[in-house]
GROMACS .gro file of C-alpha atoms in nm:
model
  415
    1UNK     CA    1  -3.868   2.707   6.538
    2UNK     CA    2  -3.972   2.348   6.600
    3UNK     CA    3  -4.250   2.387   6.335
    4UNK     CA    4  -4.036   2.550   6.089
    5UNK     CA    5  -3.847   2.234   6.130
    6UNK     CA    6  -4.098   1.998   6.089
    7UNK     CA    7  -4.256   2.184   5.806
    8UNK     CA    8  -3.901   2.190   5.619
    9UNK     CA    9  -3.851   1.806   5.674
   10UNK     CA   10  -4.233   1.751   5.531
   11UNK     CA   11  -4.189   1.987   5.211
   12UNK     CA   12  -3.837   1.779   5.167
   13UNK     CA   13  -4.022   1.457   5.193
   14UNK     CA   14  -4.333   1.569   4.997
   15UNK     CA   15  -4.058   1.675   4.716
   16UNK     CA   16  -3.869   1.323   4.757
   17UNK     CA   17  -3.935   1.069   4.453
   18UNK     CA   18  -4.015   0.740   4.514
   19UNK     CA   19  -3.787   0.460   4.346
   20UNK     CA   20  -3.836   0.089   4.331
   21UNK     CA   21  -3.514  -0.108   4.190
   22UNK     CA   22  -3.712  -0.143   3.844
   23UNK     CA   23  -3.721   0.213   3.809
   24UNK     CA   24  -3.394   0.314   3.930
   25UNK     CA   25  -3.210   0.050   3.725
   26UNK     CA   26  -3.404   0.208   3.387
   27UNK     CA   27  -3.229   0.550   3.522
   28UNK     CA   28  -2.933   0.421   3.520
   29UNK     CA   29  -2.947   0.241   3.153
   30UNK     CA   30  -3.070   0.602   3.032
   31UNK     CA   31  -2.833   0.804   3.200
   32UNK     CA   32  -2.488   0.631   3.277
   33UNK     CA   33  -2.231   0.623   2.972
   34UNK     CA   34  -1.996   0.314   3.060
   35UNK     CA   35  -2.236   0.167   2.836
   36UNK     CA   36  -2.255   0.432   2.547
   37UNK     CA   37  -1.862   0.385   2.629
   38UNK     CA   38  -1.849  -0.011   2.526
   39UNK     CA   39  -2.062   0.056   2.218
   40UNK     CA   40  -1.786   0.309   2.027
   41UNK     CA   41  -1.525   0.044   2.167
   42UNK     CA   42  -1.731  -0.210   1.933
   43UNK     CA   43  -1.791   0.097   1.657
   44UNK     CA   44  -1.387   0.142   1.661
   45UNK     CA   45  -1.362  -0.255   1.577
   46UNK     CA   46  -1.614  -0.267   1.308
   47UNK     CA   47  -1.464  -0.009   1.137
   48UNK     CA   48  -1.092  -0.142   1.168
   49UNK     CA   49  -1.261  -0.452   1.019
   50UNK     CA   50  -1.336  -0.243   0.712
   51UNK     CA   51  -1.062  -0.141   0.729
   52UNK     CA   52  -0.885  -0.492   0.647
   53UNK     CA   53  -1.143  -0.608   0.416
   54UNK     CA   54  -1.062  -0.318   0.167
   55UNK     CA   55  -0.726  -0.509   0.118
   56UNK     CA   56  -0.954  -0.789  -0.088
   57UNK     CA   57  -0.984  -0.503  -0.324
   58UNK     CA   58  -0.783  -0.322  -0.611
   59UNK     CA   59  -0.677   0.008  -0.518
   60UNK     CA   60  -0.765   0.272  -0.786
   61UNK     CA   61  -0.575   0.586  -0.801
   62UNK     CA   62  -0.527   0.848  -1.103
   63UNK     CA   63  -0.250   1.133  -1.165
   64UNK     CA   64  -0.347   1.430  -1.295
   65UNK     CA   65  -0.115   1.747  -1.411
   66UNK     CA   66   0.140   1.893  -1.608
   67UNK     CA   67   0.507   1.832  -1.708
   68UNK     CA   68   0.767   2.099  -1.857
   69UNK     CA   69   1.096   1.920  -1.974
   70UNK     CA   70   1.435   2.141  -1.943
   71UNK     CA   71   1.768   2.121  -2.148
   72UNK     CA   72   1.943   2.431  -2.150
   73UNK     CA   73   2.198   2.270  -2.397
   74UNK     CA   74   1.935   2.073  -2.656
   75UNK     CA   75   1.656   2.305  -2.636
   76UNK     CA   76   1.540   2.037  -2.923
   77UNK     CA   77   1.416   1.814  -2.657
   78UNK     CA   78   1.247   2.113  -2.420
   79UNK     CA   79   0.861   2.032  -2.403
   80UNK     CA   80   0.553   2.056  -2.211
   81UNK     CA   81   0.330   1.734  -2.143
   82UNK     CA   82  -0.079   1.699  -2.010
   83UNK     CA   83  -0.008   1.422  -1.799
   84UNK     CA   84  -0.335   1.147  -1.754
   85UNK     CA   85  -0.306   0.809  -1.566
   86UNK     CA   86  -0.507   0.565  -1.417
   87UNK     CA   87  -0.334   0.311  -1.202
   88UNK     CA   88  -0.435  -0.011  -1.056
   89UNK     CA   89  -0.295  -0.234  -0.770
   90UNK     CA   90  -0.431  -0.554  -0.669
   91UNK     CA   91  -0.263  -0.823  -0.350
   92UNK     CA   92  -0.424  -1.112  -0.526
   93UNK     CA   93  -0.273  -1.410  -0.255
   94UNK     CA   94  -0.068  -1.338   0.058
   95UNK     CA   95  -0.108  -1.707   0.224
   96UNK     CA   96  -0.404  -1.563   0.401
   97UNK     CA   97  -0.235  -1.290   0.606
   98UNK     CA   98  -0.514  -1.055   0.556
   99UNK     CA   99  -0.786  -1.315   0.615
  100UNK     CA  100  -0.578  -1.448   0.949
  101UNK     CA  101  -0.543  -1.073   1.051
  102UNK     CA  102  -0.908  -1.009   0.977
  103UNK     CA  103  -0.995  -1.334   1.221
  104UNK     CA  104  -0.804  -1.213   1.484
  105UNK     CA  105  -0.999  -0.830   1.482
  106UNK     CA  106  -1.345  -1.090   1.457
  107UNK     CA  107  -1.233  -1.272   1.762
  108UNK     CA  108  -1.213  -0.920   1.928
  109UNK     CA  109  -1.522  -0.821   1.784
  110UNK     CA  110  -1.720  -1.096   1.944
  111UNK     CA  111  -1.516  -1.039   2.251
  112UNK     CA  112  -1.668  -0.673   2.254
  113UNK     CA  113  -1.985  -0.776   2.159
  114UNK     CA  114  -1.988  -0.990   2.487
  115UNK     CA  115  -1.868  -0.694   2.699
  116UNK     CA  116  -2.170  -0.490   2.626
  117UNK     CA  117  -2.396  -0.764   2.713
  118UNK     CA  118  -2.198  -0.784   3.057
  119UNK     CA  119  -2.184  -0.480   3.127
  120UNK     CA  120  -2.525  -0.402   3.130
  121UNK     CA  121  -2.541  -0.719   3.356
  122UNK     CA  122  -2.262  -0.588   3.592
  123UNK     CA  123  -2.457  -0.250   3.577
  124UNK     CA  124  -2.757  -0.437   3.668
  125UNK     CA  125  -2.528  -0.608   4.000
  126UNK     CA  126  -2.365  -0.361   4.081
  127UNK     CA  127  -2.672  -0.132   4.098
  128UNK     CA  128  -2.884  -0.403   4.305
  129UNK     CA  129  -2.607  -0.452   4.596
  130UNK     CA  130  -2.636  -0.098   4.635
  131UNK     CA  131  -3.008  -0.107   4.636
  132UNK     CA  132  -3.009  -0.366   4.892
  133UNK     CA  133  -2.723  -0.195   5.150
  134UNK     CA  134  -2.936   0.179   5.113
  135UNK     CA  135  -3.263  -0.072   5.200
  136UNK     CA  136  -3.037  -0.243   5.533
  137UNK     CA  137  -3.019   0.083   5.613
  138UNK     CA  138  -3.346   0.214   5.553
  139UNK     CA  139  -3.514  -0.097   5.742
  140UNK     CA  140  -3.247  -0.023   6.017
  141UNK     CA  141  -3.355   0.335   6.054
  142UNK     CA  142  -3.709   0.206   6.083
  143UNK     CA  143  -3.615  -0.035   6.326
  144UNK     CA  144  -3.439   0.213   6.599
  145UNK     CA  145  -3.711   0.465   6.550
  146UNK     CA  146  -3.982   0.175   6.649
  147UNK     CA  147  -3.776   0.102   6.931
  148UNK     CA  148  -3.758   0.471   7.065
  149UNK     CA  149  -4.107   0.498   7.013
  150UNK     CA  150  -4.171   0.182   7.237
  151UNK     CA  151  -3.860   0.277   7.465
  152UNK     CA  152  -4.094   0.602   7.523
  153UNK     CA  153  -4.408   0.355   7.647
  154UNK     CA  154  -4.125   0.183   7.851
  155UNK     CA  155  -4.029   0.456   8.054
  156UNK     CA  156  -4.382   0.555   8.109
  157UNK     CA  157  -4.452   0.218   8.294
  158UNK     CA  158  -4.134   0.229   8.489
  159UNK     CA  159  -4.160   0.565   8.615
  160UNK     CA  160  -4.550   0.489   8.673
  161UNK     CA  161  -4.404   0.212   8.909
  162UNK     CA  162  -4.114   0.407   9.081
  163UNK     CA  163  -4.406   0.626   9.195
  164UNK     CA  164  -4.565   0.328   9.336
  165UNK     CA  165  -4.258   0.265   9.501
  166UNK     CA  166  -4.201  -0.037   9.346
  167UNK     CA  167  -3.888   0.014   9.167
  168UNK     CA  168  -3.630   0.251   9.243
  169UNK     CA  169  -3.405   0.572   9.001
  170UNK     CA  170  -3.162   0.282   8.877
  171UNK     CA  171  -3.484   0.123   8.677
  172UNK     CA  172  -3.519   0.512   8.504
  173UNK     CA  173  -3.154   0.522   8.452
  174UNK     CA  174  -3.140   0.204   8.232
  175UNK     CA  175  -3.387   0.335   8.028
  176UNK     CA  176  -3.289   0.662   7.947
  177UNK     CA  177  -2.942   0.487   7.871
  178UNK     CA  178  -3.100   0.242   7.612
  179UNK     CA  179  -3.252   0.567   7.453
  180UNK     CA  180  -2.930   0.758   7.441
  181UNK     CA  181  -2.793   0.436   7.313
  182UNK     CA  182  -3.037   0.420   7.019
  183UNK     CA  183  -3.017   0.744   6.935
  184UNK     CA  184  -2.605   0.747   6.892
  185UNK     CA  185  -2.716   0.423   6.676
  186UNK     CA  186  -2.948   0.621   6.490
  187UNK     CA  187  -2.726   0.917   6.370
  188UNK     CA  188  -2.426   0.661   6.289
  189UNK     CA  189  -2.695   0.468   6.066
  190UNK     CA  190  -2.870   0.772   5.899
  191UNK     CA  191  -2.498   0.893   5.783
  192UNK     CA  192  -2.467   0.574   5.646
  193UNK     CA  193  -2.814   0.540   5.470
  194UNK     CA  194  -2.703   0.905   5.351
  195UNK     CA  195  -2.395   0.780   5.200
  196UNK     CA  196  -2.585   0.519   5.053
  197UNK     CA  197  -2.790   0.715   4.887
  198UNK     CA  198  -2.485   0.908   4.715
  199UNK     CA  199  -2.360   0.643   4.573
  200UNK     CA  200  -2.697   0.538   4.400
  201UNK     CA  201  -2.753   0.877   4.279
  202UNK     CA  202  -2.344   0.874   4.117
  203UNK     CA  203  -2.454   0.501   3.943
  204UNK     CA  204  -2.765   0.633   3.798
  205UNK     CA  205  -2.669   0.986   3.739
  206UNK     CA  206  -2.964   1.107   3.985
  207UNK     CA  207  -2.875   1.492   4.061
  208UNK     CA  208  -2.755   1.529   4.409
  209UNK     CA  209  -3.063   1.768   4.491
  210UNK     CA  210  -3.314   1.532   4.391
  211UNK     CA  211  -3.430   1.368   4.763
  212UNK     CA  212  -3.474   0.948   4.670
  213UNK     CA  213  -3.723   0.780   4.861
  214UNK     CA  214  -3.589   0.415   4.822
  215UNK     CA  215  -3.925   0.152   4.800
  216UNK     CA  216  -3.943  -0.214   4.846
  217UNK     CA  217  -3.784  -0.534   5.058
  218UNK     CA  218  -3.522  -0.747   5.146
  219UNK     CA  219  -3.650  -1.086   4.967
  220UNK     CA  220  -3.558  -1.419   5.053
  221UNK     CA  221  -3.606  -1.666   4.852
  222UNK     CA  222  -3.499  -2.010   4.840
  223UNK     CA  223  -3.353  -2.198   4.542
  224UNK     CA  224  -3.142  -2.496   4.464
  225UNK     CA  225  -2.832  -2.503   4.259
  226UNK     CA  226  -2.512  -2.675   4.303
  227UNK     CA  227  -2.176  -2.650   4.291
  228UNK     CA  228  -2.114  -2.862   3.947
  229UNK     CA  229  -2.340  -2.691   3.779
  230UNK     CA  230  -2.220  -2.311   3.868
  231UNK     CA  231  -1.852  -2.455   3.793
  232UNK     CA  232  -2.011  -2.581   3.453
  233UNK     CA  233  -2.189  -2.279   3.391
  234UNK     CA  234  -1.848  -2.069   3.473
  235UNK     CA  235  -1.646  -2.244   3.209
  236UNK     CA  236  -1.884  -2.128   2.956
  237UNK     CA  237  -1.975  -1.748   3.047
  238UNK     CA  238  -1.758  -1.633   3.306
  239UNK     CA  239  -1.654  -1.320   3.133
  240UNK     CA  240  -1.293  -1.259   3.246
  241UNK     CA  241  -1.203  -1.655   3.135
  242UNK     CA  242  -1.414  -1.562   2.771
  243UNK     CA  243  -1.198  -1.231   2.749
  244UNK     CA  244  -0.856  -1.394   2.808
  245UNK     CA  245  -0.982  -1.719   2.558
  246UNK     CA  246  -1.071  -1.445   2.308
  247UNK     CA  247  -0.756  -1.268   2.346
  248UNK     CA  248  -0.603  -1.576   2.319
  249UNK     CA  249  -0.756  -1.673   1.973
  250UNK     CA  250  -0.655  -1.377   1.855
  251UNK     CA  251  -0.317  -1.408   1.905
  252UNK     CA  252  -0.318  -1.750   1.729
  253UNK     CA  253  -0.444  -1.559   1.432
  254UNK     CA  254  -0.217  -1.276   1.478
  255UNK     CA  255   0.050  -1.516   1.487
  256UNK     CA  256  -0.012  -1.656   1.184
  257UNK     CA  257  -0.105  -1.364   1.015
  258UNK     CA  258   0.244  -1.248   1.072
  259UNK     CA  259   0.438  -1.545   0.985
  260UNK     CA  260   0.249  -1.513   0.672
  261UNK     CA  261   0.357  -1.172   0.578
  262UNK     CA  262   0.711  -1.338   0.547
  263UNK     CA  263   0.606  -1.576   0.255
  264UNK     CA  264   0.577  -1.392  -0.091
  265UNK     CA  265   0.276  -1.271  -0.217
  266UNK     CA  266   0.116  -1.261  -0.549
  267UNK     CA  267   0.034  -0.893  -0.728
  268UNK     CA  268  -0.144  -0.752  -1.011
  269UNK     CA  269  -0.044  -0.426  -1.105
  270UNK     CA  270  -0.151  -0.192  -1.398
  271UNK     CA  271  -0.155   0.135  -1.557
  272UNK     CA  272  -0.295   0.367  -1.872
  273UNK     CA  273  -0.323   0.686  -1.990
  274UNK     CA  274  -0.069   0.994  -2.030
  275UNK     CA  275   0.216   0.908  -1.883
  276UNK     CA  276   0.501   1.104  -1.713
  277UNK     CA  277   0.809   1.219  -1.913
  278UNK     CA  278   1.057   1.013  -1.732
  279UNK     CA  279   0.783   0.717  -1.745
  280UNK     CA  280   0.724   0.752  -2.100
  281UNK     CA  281   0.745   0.365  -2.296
  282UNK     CA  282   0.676   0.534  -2.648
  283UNK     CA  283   0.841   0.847  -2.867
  284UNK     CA  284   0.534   0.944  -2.968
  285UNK     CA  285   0.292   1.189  -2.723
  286UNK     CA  286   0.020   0.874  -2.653
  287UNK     CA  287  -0.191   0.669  -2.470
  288UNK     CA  288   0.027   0.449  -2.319
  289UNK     CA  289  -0.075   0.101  -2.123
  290UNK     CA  290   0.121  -0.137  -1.881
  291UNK     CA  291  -0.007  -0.489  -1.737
  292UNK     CA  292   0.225  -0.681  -1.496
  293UNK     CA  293   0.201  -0.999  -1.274
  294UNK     CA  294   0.444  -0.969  -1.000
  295UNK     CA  295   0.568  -1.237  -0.732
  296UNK     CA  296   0.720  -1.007  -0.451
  297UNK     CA  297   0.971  -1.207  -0.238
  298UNK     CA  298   1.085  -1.090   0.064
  299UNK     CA  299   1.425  -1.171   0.117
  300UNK     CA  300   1.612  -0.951   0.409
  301UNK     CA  301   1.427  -0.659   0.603
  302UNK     CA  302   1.632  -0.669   0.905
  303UNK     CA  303   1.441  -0.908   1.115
  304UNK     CA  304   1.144  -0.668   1.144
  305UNK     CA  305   0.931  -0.906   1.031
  306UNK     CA  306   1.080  -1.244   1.223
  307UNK     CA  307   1.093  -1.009   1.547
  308UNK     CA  308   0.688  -0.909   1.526
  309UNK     CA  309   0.636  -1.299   1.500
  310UNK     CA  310   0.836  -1.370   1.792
  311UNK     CA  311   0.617  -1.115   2.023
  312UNK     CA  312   0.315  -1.226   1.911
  313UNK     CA  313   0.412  -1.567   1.971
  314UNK     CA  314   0.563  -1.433   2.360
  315UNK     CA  315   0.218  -1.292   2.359
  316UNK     CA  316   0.030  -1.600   2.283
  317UNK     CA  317   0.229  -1.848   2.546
  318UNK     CA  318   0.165  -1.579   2.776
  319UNK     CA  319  -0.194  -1.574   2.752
  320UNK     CA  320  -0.256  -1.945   2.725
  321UNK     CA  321  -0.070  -1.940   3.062
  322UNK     CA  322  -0.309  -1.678   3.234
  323UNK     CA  323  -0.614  -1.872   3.069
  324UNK     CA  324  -0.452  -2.182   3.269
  325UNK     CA  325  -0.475  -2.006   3.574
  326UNK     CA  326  -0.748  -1.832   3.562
  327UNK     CA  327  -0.970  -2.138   3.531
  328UNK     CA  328  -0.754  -2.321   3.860
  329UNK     CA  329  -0.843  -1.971   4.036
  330UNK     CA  330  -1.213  -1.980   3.907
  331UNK     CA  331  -1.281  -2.278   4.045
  332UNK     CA  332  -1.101  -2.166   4.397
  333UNK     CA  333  -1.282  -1.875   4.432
  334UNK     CA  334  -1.645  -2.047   4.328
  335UNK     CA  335  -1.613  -2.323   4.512
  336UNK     CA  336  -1.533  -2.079   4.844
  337UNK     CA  337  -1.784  -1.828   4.735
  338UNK     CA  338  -2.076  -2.123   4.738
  339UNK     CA  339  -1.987  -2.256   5.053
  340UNK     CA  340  -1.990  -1.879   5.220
  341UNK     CA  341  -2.306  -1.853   5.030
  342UNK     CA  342  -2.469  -2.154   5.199
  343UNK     CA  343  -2.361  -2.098   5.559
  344UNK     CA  344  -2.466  -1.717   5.542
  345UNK     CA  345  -2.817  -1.873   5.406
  346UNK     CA  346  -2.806  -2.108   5.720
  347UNK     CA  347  -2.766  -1.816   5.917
  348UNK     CA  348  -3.042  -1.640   5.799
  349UNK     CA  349  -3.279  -1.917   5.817
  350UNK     CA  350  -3.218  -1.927   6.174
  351UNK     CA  351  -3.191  -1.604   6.242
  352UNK     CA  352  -3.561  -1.544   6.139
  353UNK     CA  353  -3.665  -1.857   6.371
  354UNK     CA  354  -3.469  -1.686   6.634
  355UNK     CA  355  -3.707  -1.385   6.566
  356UNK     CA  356  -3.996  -1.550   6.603
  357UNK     CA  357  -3.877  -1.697   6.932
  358UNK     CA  358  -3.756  -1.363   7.055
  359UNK     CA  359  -4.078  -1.212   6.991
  360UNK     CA  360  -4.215  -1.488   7.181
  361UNK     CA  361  -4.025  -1.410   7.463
  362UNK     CA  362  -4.030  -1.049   7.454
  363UNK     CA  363  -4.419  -1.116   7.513
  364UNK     CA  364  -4.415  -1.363   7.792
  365UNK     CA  365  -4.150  -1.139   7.993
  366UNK     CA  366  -4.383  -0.806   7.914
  367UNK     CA  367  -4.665  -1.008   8.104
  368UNK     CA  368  -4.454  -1.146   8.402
  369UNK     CA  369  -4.340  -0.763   8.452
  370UNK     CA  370  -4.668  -0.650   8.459
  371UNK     CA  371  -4.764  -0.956   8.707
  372UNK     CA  372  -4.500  -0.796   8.906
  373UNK     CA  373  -4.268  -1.133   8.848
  374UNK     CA  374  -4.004  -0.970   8.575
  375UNK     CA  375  -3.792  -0.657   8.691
  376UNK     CA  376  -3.743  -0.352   8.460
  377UNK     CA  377  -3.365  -0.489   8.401
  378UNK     CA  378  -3.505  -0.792   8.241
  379UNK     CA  379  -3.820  -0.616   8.052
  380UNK     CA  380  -3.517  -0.393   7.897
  381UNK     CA  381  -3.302  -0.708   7.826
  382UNK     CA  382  -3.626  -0.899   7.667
  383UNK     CA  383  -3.681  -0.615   7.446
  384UNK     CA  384  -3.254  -0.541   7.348
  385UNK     CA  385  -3.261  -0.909   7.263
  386UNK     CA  386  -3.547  -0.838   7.044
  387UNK     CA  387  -3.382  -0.563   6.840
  388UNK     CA  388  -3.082  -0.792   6.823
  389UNK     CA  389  -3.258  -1.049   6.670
  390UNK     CA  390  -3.472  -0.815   6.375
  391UNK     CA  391  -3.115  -0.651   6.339
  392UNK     CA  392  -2.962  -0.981   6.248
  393UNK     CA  393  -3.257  -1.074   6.003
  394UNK     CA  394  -3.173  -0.721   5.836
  395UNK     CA  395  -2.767  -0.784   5.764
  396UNK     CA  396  -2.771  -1.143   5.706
  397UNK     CA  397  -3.061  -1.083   5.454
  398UNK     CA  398  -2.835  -0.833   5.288
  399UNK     CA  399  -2.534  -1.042   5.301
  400UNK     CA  400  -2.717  -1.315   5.106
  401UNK     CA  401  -2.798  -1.115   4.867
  402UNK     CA  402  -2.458  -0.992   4.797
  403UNK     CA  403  -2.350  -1.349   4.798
  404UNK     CA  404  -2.558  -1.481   4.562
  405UNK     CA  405  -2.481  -1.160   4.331
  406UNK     CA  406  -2.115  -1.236   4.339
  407UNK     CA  407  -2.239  -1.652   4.278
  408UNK     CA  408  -2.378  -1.456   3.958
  409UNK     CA  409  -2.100  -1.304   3.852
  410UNK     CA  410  -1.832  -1.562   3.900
  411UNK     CA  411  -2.056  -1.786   3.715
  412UNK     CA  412  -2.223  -1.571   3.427
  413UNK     CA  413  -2.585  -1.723   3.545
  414UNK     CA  414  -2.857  -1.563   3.721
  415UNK     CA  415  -2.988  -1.746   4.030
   0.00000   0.00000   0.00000
């Protein structure tokens, strides 16, 4: 049974496919919509563009059909009529309502534009904090199975020197504790790695079958950047402070765009051919023509149009408000998020000096046990101290990582 479940677990990890965070993050771009999901957003705005611009054109339309005129009492004047027209309207000025209302949907335009680009970049973030928390736990996993491998050698040498008579069942105890200990750690941390690997496979649209074999490091790498300049670089491309300046230059447009469609407007209006009975200019059954040049003025609708300036202008103070804020709270937040980013890097830097210090120790106390000078209580405590210490170099590398990915986002840059 034991080799049927070995032989299981090797097929499983012969079948697993290896992925580095290049190679899942091209998954991802091929596979997950939210992308193909922004780019219709952008097709729906290019087309209501078109949409506008077709009002800088005449419309064309023709009738077509047939007339029968009825009089009961003068059947005289009873006749049937081909009717043929071609008619012609054209908005030649409307104080630049159309062009305002076409600025405002090319404001959102760019604004969409710009989401696709970040999206793909919060794809890209999104994707690598995950990469780096299934990699904690990966390099975790690794970590307690080293140590039950070298608790093994442990309890070799204690129980070689409780047979000597040199230490007593208490020494045995405290190792087969630390084992049960690591093992309890182990399951806990393999759920979790599990987990982990879930949620990669629901970014990247990996089938849940598929067994992911997750490749590569924790890196750290040092750079310098400051404050000013991330607060600098946030005025300019922090996304959510572009969206709400979009919006809000949008609105300016939409308000004007509205005010102007209470001003008169300027139109060109024509017609030819066969005209209707009831339309008829002429006696005579004829081609029939009519040019006009028409100043519309409107003069009362009920406040419709007054009211739809009003809301856009609500809308507008309203969003020149939240872009107020939101800059006071960008600031807030990047200003906190560099400092946390800074003392989590000071914690890492000597956490790994720590390391090399424990290992240090860990050595010198493994050679005074053997010497006879340590006790198997402080061999045990050298070696948990040890773990402690290449634990901490594993979660405070992954916490500066997610730091400086959130640094990224709040200020559209990447470190």
């Amino acid at each position: 049974m034991r080799i049927f479940f070995i032989l299981i677990l090797s097929i499983q990890y012969t079948l697993a496919k290896d992925y580095d965070f290049k190679s899942l993050y091209k998954v991802a771009q091929e596979r997950n919509p939210i992308i193909q999901d922004k780019e219709l957003e952008l097709k729906e705005i290019d087309s209501e563009i078109k949409s506008i611009k077709s009002d800088y054109y005449p419309k064309l339309h023709a009738i077509i059909g047939s007339e029968k005129r009825i009089a009961p009492d003068e059947a005289s004047v009873e006749s049937n009529k081909a009717v043929g027209e071609l008619r012609v309207d054209y908005n030649l000025y409307q104080f630049g309502a159309t062009k305002k209302k076409l600025d405002a949907l090319k404001e959102e335009q760019k604004q969409k534009k710009r989401l696709i680009n970040f999206t793909q970049e919060e794809l890209k973030r999104s994707l690598m904090a995950l990469y780096f928390e299934v990699l904690s736990h990966k390099k975790h996993k690794e970590l307690i199975l080293e140590e039950l491998k070298y608790n093994q050698k442990l309890k070799k040498q204690v129980q070689s020197k409780r047979e000597q008579g040199l230490v007593g069942r208490a020494d045995v105890l405290e190792i087969e504790m630390r084992e049960a200990t690591l093992k309890n750690t182990l399951l806990k941390v393999t759920e979790e790695y599990q987990h982990g690997l879930d949620k990669l496979r629901k970014l990247t649209f990996v089938s849940h079958n598929q067994e992911i074999n997750i490749l590569g490091s924790l890196p750290h790498v040092h750079f310098s950047t400051s404050l000013s300049d991330l607060l600098e670089s946030a005025l300019k491309r922090n996304n959510e402070l572009l969206n709400i300046n979009s919006k809000t230059l949008a609105l300016e447009y939409e308000t004007d765009s509205s005010f102007s469609k209470r001003l008169p407007s300027l139109k060109l209006m024509g017609r030819y051919g066969r005209m209707r009975i009831d339309e008829t200019y002429t006696s005579n059954d004829s081609q029939e023509g009519l040019v006009g040049l028409y100043l519309e003025i409107p003069l009362f609708d009920g406040g419709k149009r007054f009211s739809k300036q009003a809301i856009n202008q609500a809308r507008l103070e309203r969003s020149k408000l939240k872009l107020k804020s939101t800059k006071h709270n960008l600031e807030i937040d990047l200003t906190h998020r560099f400092e946390k980013f800074q003392n989590i890097h000071k914690l890492l830097d000597l956490s790994e000096t720590n390391l090399k210090k424990a290992k240090i120790y860990f050595n010198n106390v493994l050679s005074e046990y053997k010497r006879g000078v340590k006790n198997s209580l402080d061999l045990v405590s050298a070696r948990d101290r040890l773990y402690q210490f290449q634990l901490n170099v594993i979660n405070y590398n992954k916490d500066y990582q997610d730091s400086k990915l959130e640094l990224e986002r709040l200020s559209g840059i990447n470190l």
